[in-house]
CSV table of C-alpha atoms in Angstrom, one decimal:
chain,number,residue,atom,x,y,z
Z,29,MET,CA,-5.1,-6.3,-19.1
Z,30,GLY,CA,-4.1,-2.7,-18.8
Z,31,ALA,CA,-1.1,-1.2,-16.9
Z,32,PHE,CA,-3.4,0.2,-14.2
Z,33,ARG,CA,-5.1,-3.1,-13.5
Z,34,THR,CA,-1.8,-5.0,-13.6
Z,35,ALA,CA,-0.3,-2.5,-11.0
Z,36,VAL,CA,-3.4,-2.9,-8.8
Z,37,ILE,CA,-3.3,-6.7,-8.9
Z,38,LEU,CA,0.4,-6.7,-8.1
Z,39,GLU,CA,-0.2,-4.4,-5.2
Z,40,ILE,CA,-3.0,-6.6,-3.8
Z,41,LEU,CA,-0.7,-9.6,-4.0
Z,42,ALA,CA,2.0,-7.7,-2.2
Z,43,ASN,CA,-0.5,-6.7,0.5
Z,44,ILE,CA,-1.7,-10.2,1.0
Z,45,SER,CA,1.9,-11.5,1.3
Z,46,SER,CA,2.4,-9.1,4.2
Z,47,ILE,CA,-1.1,-9.5,5.8
Z,48,ILE,CA,-0.7,-13.2,6.4
Z,49,PRO,CA,2.5,-13.1,8.5
Z,50,LEU,CA,1.5,-9.9,10.3
Z,51,ILE,CA,-1.7,-11.4,11.5
Z,52,LEU,CA,-0.9,-15.1,11.8
Z,53,ASN,CA,2.8,-15.0,12.8
Z,54,PRO,CA,3.7,-11.5,14.0
Z,55,ASP,CA,7.0,-12.7,15.6
Z,56,PHE,CA,8.2,-13.8,12.1
Z,57,ALA,CA,7.2,-10.5,10.6
Z,58,LEU,CA,8.7,-8.5,13.4
Z,59,SER,CA,12.0,-10.3,13.2
Z,60,PHE,CA,12.7,-8.5,9.9
Z,61,LEU,CA,11.7,-5.1,11.4
Z,62,VAL,CA,12.9,-4.7,14.9
Z,63,THR,CA,16.4,-4.3,16.3
Z,64,GLY,CA,16.4,-7.5,18.4
Z,65,PRO,CA,14.2,-10.2,19.9
Z,66,SER,CA,13.8,-8.1,23.1
Z,67,GLN,CA,11.8,-5.7,21.0
Z,68,ILE,CA,9.1,-8.4,20.3
Z,69,THR,CA,6.7,-7.9,23.1
Z,70,PRO,CA,3.0,-8.6,23.6
Z,71,ALA,CA,2.4,-4.9,22.6
Z,72,THR,CA,4.5,-5.1,19.4
Z,73,ARG,CA,2.7,-8.4,18.5
Z,74,THR,CA,-0.6,-6.8,19.0
Z,75,LEU,CA,0.4,-3.7,17.0
Z,76,ALA,CA,1.7,-5.9,14.2
Z,77,ARG,CA,-1.6,-7.7,14.0
Z,78,TYR,CA,-3.4,-4.3,14.0
Z,79,PHE,CA,-1.2,-3.2,11.2
Z,80,GLY,CA,-2.0,-6.4,9.3
Z,81,GLY,CA,-5.7,-5.6,9.8
Z,82,PHE,CA,-5.1,-2.1,8.5
Z,83,VAL,CA,-3.3,-3.5,5.4
Z,84,ALA,CA,-6.2,-5.8,4.8
Z,85,THR,CA,-8.6,-2.8,5.2
Z,86,ILE,CA,-6.8,-0.7,2.6
Z,87,THR,CA,-6.7,-3.7,0.2
Z,88,VAL,CA,-10.5,-3.6,-0.1
Z,89,PRO,CA,-10.6,-0.3,-2.2
Z,90,LEU,CA,-7.8,-1.7,-4.4
Z,91,LEU,CA,-10.0,-4.8,-5.0
Z,92,LEU,CA,-12.9,-2.5,-5.9
Z,93,SER,CA,-10.6,-0.7,-8.4
Z,94,ILE,CA,-10.0,-3.8,-10.5
Z,95,PRO,CA,-13.1,-3.9,-12.8
Z,96,THR,CA,-12.7,-2.0,-16.1
Z,97,PRO,CA,-15.0,1.1,-16.1
Z,98,ALA,CA,-18.2,0.6,-18.1
Z,99,PRO,CA,-19.5,3.3,-20.4
Z,100,GLY,CA,-21.7,6.0,-18.8
Z,101,PRO,CA,-22.3,6.9,-15.2
Z,102,ALA,CA,-21.3,3.6,-13.8
Z,103,GLY,CA,-17.9,4.0,-15.4
Z,104,GLU,CA,-17.5,7.5,-14.1
Z,105,ALA,CA,-18.2,6.2,-10.6
Z,106,GLN,CA,-15.6,3.4,-11.1
Z,107,ARG,CA,-13.1,6.0,-12.2
Z,108,GLY,CA,-13.9,8.1,-9.2
Z,109,THR,CA,-13.4,5.1,-6.9
Z,110,ARG,CA,-10.0,4.6,-8.5
Z,111,ARG,CA,-8.9,8.2,-8.1
Z,112,THR,CA,-10.1,8.4,-4.5
Z,113,THR,CA,-8.4,5.1,-3.7
Z,114,TYR,CA,-5.1,6.3,-5.1
Z,115,LEU,CA,-5.3,9.7,-3.5
Z,116,THR,CA,-6.1,8.2,-0.1
Z,117,LEU,CA,-3.3,5.6,-0.3
Z,118,GLY,CA,-0.9,8.3,-1.6
Z,119,ALA,CA,-1.6,10.4,1.5
Z,120,GLY,CA,-0.9,7.5,3.7
Z,121,GLU,CA,2.4,6.8,1.9
Z,122,VAL,CA,3.4,10.4,2.3
Z,123,ALA,CA,2.7,10.2,6.1
Z,124,LEU,CA,4.2,6.8,6.8
Z,125,GLY,CA,7.0,7.1,4.4
Z,126,GLY,CA,7.9,10.5,5.8
Z,127,LEU,CA,7.9,9.2,9.4
Z,128,MET,CA,10.1,6.3,8.4
Z,129,ALA,CA,12.5,8.6,6.5
Z,130,TRP,CA,12.6,11.1,9.4
Z,131,ALA,CA,13.3,8.3,11.9
Z,132,TYR,CA,16.1,7.0,9.7
Z,133,ALA,CA,17.6,10.4,9.0
Z,134,THR,CA,17.6,11.6,12.6
Z,135,GLY,CA,18.7,8.3,14.1
Z,136,ALA,CA,15.6,8.4,16.4
Z,137,ASP,CA,15.3,5.3,18.6
Z,138,SER,CA,12.3,3.7,17.0
Z,139,GLY,CA,13.2,0.1,17.8
Z,140,MET,CA,13.3,-0.7,14.1
Z,141,THR,CA,16.4,-1.5,12.1
Z,142,ASP,CA,17.8,1.1,9.7
Z,143,MET,CA,17.1,-1.4,6.9
Z,144,ALA,CA,13.4,-1.6,7.9
Z,145,LEU,CA,13.1,2.2,8.1
Z,146,LEU,CA,14.9,2.9,4.9
Z,147,GLY,CA,13.4,0.0,3.0
Z,148,GLY,CA,9.9,0.9,4.2
Z,149,ALA,CA,10.3,4.6,3.2
Z,150,MET,CA,11.7,3.6,-0.2
Z,151,ASN,CA,8.9,1.0,-0.8
Z,152,LEU,CA,6.2,3.6,0.1
Z,153,GLY,CA,8.0,6.2,-2.1
Z,154,ALA,CA,7.9,3.8,-5.1
Z,155,PHE,CA,4.2,3.3,-4.6
Z,156,LEU,CA,3.7,7.0,-4.3
Z,157,ILE,CA,5.5,7.6,-7.6
Z,158,MET,CA,3.4,5.0,-9.3
Z,159,ARG,CA,0.2,6.7,-7.9
Z,160,TYR,CA,1.4,10.1,-9.1
Z,161,VAL,CA,2.0,8.7,-12.6
Z,162,PHE,CA,-1.5,7.2,-12.8
Z,163,LEU,CA,-3.2,10.2,-11.2
Z,164,PHE,CA,-1.4,13.1,-12.9
Z,165,GLY,CA,1.2,11.9,-15.4
Z,166,LYS,CA,-0.9,9.4,-17.4
Z,167,PRO,CA,-4.5,9.5,-16.1
Z,168,GLU,CA,-5.7,7.8,-19.2
Z,169,LEU,CA,-4.2,4.6,-17.9
Z,170,LEU,CA,-6.3,4.9,-14.7
Z,171,GLU,CA,-9.4,6.0,-16.5
Z,172,GLU,CA,-9.3,3.2,-19.2
Z,173,ARG,CA,-11.5,5.3,-21.6
Z,174,GLY,CA,-12.4,3.4,-24.7
Z,175,VAL,CA,-11.4,0.0,-23.3
Z,176,LYS,CA,-13.9,-2.7,-23.9
Z,177,LYS,CA,-15.3,-3.9,-20.6
Z,178,THR,CA,-14.3,-7.4,-19.6
Z,179,ALA,CA,-15.7,-9.6,-16.9
């Protein structure tokens, strides 16, 4: 399995590990993010569940990026799916990571712990760097040209 597919599968597993508590046990997930129990309200529970649903939604294009591109037009379409997925997720990481970094740097009252803000921004930054490498630094890893198609 190539570097790109390994990275995608690891990202999918990371997403699933956050989807489950966000949707099924938002109080548990929120306990790591907010400044205190009083911050866990019906609204934050609902927003945590919505965010879990959003993470599940953005996991679908990652799943569609797993297959090795076939030769010909189908393979080009698969490569396009991979590029579009990574560009879209990268844009989200710039936006969300930037907001988290801004809230941390300015000390804005977000209701989130500094560790959650800084950790979230760093996590999103790491994924953004990985996407940059696959899209621009080593696009041959994303494209998998010349790799034999496997099931």
